PDB file of C-alpha atoms in Angstrom:
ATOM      1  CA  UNK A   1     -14.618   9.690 -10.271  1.00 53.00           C
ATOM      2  CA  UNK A   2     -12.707  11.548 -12.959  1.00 56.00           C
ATOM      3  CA  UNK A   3     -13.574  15.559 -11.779  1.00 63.00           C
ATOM      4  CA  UNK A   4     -11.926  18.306 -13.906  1.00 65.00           C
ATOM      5  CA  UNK A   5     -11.786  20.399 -10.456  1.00 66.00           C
ATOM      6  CA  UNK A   6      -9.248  18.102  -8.920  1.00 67.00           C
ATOM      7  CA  UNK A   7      -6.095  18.358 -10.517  1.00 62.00           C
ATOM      8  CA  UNK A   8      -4.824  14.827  -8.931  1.00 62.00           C
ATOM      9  CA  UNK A   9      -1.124  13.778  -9.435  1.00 59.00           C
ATOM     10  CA  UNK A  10       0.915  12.768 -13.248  1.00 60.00           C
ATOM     11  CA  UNK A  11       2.753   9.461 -12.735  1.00 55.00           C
ATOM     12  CA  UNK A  12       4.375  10.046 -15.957  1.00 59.00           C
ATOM     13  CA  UNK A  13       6.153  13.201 -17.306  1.00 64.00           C
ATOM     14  CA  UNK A  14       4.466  12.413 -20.854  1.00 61.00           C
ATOM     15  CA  UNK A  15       2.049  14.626 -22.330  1.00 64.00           C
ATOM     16  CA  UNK A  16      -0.794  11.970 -22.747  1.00 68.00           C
ATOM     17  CA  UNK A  17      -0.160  10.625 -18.744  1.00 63.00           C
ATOM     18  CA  UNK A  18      -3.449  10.794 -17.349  1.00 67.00           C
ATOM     19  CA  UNK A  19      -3.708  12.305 -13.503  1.00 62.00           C
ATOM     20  CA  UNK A  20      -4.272   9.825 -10.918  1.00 57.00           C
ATOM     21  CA  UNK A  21      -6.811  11.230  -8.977  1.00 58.00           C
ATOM     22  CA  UNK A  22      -7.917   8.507  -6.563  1.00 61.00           C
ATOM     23  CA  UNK A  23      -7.304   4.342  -5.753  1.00 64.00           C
ATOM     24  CA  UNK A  24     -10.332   2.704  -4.548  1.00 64.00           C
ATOM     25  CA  UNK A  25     -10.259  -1.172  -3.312  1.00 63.00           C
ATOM     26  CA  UNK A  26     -13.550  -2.445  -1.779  1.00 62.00           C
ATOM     27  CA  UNK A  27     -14.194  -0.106   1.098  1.00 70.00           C
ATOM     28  CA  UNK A  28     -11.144   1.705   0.760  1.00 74.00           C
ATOM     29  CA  UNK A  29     -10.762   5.415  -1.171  1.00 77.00           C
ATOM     30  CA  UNK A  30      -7.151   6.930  -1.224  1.00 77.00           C
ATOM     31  CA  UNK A  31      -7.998  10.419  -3.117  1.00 79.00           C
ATOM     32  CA  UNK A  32      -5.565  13.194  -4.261  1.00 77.00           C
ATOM     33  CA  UNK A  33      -6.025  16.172  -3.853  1.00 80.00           C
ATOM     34  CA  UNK A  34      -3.817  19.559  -3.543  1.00 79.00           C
ATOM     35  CA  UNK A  35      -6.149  22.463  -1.784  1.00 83.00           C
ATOM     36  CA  UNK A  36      -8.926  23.394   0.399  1.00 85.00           C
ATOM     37  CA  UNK A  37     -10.797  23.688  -2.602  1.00 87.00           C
ATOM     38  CA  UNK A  38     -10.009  20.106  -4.055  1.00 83.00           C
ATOM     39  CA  UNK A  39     -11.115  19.333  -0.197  1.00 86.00           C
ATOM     40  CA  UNK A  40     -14.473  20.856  -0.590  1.00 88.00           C
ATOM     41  CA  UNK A  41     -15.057  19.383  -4.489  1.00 86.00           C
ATOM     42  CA  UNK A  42     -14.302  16.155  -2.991  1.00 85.00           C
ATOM     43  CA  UNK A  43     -16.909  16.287   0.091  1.00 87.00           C
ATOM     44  CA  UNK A  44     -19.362  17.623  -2.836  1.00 87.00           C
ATOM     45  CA  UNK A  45     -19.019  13.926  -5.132  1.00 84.00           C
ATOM     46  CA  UNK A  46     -18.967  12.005  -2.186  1.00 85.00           C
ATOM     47  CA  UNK A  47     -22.358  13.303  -0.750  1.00 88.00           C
ATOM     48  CA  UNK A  48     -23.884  13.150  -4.840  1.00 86.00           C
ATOM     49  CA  UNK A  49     -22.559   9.310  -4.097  1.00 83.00           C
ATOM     50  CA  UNK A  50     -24.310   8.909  -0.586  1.00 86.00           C
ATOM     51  CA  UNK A  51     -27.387  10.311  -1.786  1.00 87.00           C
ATOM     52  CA  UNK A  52     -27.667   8.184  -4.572  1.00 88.00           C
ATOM     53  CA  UNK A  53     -26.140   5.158  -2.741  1.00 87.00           C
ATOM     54  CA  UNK A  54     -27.329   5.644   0.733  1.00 87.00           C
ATOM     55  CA  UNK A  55     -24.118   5.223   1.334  1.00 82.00           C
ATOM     56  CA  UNK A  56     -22.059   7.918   3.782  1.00 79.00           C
ATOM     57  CA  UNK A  57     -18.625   9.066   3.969  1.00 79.00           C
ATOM     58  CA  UNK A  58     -17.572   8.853   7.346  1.00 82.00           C
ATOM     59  CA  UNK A  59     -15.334  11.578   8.191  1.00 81.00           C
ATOM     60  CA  UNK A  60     -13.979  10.390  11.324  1.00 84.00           C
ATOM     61  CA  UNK A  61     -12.499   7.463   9.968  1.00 84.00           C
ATOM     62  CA  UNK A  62     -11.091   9.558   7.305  1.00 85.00           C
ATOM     63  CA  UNK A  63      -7.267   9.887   7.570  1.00 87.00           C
ATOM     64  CA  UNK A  64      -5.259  13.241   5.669  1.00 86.00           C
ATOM     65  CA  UNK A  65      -1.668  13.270   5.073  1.00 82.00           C
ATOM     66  CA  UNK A  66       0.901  14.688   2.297  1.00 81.00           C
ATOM     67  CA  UNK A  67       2.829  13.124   0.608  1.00 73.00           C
ATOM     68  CA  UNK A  68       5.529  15.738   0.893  1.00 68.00           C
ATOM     69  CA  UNK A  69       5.124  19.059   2.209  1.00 73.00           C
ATOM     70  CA  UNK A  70       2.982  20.486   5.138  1.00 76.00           C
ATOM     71  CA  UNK A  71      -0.898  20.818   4.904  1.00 79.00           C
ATOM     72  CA  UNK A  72      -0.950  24.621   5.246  1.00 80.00           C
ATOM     73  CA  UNK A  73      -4.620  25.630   4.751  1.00 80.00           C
ATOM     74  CA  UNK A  74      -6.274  22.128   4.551  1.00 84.00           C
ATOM     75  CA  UNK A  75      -5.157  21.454   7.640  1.00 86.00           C
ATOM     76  CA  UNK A  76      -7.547  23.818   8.783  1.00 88.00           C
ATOM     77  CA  UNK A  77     -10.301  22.648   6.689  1.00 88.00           C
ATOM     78  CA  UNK A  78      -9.642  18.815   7.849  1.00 88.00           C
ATOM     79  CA  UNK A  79      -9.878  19.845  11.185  1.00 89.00           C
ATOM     80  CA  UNK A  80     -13.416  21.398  11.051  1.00 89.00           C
ATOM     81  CA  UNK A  81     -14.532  18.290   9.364  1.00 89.00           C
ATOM     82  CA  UNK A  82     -13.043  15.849  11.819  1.00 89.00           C
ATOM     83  CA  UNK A  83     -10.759  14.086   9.453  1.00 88.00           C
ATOM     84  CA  UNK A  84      -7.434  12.589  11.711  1.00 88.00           C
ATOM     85  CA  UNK A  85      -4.022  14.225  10.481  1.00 87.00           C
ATOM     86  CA  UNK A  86      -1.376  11.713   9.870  1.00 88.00           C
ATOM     87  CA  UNK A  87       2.220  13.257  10.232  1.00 86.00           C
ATOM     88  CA  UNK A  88       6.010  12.332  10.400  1.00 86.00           C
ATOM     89  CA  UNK A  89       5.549  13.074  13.951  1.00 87.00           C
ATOM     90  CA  UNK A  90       2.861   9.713  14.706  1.00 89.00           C
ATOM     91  CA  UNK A  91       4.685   6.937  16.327  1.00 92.00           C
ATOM     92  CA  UNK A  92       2.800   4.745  13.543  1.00 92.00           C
ATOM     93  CA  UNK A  93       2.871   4.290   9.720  1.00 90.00           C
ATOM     94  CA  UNK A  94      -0.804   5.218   8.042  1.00 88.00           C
ATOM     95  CA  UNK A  95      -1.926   1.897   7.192  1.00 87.00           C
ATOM     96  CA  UNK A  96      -4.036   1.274   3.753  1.00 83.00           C
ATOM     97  CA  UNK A  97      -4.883  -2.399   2.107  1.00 81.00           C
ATOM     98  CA  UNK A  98      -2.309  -3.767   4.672  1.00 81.00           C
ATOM     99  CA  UNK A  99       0.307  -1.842   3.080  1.00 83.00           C
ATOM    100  CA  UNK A 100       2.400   1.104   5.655  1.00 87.00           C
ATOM    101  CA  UNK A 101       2.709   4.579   4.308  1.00 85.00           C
ATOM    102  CA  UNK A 102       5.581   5.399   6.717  1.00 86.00           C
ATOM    103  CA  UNK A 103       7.115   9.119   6.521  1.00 86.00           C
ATOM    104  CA  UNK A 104       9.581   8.008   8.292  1.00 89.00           C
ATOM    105  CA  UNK A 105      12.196   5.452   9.276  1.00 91.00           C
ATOM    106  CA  UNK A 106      10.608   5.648  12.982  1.00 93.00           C
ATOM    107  CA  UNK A 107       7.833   4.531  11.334  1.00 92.00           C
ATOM    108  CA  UNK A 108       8.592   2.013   9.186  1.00 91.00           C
ATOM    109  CA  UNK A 109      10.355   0.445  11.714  1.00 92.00           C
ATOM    110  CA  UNK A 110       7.458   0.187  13.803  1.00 94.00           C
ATOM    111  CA  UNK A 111       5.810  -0.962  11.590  1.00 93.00           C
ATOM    112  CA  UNK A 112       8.211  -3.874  10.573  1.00 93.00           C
ATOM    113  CA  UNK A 113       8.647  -4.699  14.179  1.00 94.00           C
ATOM    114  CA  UNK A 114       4.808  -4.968  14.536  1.00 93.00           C
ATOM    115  CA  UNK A 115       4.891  -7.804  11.945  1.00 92.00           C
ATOM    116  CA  UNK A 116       8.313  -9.383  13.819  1.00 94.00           C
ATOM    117  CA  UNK A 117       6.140  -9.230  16.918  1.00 94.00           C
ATOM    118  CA  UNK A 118       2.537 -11.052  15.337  1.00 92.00           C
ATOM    119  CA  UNK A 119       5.024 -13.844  14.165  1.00 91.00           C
ATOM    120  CA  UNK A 120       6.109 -14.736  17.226  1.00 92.00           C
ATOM    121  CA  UNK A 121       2.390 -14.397  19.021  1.00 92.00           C
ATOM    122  CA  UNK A 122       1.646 -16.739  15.660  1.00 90.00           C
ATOM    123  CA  UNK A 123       4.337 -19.359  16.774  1.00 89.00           C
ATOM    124  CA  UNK A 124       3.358 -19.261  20.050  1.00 88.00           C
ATOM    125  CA  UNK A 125      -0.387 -20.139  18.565  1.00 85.00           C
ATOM    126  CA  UNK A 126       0.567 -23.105  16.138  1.00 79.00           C
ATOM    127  CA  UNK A 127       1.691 -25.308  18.583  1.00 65.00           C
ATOM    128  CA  UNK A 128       4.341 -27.636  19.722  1.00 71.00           C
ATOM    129  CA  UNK A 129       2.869 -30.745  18.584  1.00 80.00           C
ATOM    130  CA  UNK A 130       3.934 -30.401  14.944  1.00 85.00           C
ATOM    131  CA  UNK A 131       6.949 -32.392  12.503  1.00 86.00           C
ATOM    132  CA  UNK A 132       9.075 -30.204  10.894  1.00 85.00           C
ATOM    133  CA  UNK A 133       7.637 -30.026   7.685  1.00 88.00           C
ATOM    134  CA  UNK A 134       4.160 -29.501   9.089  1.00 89.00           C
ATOM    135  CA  UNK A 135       6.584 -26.521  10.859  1.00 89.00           C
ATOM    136  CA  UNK A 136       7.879 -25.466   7.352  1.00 90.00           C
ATOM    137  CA  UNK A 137       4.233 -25.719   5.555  1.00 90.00           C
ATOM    138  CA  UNK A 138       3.072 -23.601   8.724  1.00 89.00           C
ATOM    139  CA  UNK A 139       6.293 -20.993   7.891  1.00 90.00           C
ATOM    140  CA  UNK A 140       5.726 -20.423   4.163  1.00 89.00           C
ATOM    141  CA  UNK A 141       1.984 -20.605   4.035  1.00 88.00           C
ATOM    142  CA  UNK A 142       1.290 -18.432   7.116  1.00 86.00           C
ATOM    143  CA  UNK A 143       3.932 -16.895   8.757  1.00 87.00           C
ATOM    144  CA  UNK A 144       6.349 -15.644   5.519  1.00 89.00           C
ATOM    145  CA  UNK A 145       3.341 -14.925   3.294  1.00 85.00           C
ATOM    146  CA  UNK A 146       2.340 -11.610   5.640  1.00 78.00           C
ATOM    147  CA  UNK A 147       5.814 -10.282   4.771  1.00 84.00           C
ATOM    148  CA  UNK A 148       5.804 -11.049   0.920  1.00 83.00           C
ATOM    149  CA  UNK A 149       2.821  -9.032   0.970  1.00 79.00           C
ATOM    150  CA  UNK A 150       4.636  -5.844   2.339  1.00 81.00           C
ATOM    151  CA  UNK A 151       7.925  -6.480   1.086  1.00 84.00           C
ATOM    152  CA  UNK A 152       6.609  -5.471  -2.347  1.00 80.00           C
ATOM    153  CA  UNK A 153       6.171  -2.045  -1.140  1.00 77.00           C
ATOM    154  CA  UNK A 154       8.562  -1.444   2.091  1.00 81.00           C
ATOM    155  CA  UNK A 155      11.975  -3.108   1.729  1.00 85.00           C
ATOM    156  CA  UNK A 156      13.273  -4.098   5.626  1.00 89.00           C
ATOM    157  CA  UNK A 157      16.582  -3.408   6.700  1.00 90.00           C
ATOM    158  CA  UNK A 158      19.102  -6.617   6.976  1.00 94.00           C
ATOM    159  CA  UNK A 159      19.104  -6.554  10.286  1.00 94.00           C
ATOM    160  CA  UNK A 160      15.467  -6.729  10.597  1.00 94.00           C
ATOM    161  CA  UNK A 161      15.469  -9.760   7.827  1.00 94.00           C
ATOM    162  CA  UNK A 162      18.231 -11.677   9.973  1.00 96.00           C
ATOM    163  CA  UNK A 163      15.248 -11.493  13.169  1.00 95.00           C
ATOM    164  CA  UNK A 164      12.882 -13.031  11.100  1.00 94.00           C
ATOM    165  CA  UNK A 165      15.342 -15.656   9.384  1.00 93.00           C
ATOM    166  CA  UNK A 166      16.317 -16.553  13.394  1.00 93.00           C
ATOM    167  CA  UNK A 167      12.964 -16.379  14.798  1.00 93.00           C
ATOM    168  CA  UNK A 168      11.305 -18.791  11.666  1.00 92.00           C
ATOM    169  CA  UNK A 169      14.443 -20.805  11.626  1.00 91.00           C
ATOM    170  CA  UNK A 170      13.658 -21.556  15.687  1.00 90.00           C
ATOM    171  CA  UNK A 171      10.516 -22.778  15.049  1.00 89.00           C
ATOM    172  CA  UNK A 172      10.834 -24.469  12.038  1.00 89.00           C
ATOM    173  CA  UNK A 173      13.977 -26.427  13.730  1.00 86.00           C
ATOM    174  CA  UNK A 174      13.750 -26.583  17.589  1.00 82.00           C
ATOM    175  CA  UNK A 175      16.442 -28.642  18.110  1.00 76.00           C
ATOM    176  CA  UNK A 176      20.113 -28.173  19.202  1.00 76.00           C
ATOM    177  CA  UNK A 177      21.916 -28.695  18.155  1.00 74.00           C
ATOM    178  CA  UNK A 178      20.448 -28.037  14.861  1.00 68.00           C
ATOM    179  CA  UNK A 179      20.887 -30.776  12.333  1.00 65.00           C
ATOM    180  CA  UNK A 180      23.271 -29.927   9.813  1.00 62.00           C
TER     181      UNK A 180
END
């Protein structure tokens, strides 16, 4: 989408650091932008796209938030159009590709105990009638691979990481006492 009219955001502090201006996976568009204007440029390429796509931009699934500062005029402009407002003040992390962009630690906590929560509703799925190591393939391959995922963004806190190691080890090994 490369536009010289939005400015987008330098990685690098080199000279030659090209400005990262938007991530797109499948459906998904994360774009950067720094004004009302950069707003308006943006609406512009992404009608051009429609129009030649017959594709459409849905604006009410479309989600604004900054990255470190307050929205100050776009906020206004986001509103007009619809767009949602995520802020440090949502209960929930701003979820994109499965990853949380949490502005907080209220957030990122929620979001972390969100996961601690679909593990257990995933034990509770997989049934009683297994050995342990159908248990332990059911751990690693399903259960544990959710939170490798996010861990390579979000890092948990070690109490949060002792829950899961409890919960998993419960399944995995029912018995008590536990086998030593």
């Amino acid at each position: 989408m490369a536009c010289a009219d939005i400015a987008g955001f330098r990685l690098s502090d080199a000279q030659d650091a090209k400005p990262l201006q938007e991530m797109a996976y499948a459906d998904g568009l994360l774009c950067i932008i720094r004004s009302a204007e950069e707003w308006d440029t943006l609406k512009e390429i992404m009608h051009t796209y429609g129009r030649a796509s017959n594709a459409r931009l849905n604006l009410r699934k479309t989600v604004a938030f900054s990255l470190h500062q307050d929205l100050g005029p776009m906020r206004g402009s986001f509103q007009r159009d619809g767009v949602q407002i995520h802020s440090k003040n949502a209960e929930k992390a701003l979820i994109y590709l499965g990853f949380p962009i949490a502005l907080t630690t209220r957030q990122r906590n929620h979001f972390f105990n969100s996961i601690h929560l679909k593990i257990k509703k995933h034990i509770s799925l997989f049934g009683r009638q297994l050995s342990v190591l159908g248990r332990g393939t059911i751990a690693n391959s399903l259960l544990l691979s959710r939170l490798w995922h996010v861990m390579t963004v979000h890092t948990p806190t070690k109490a949060w990481i002792k829950q899961i190691q409890s919960t998993i080890r419960k399944y995995v090994d029912p018995f008590f006492p536990a086998p030593s």
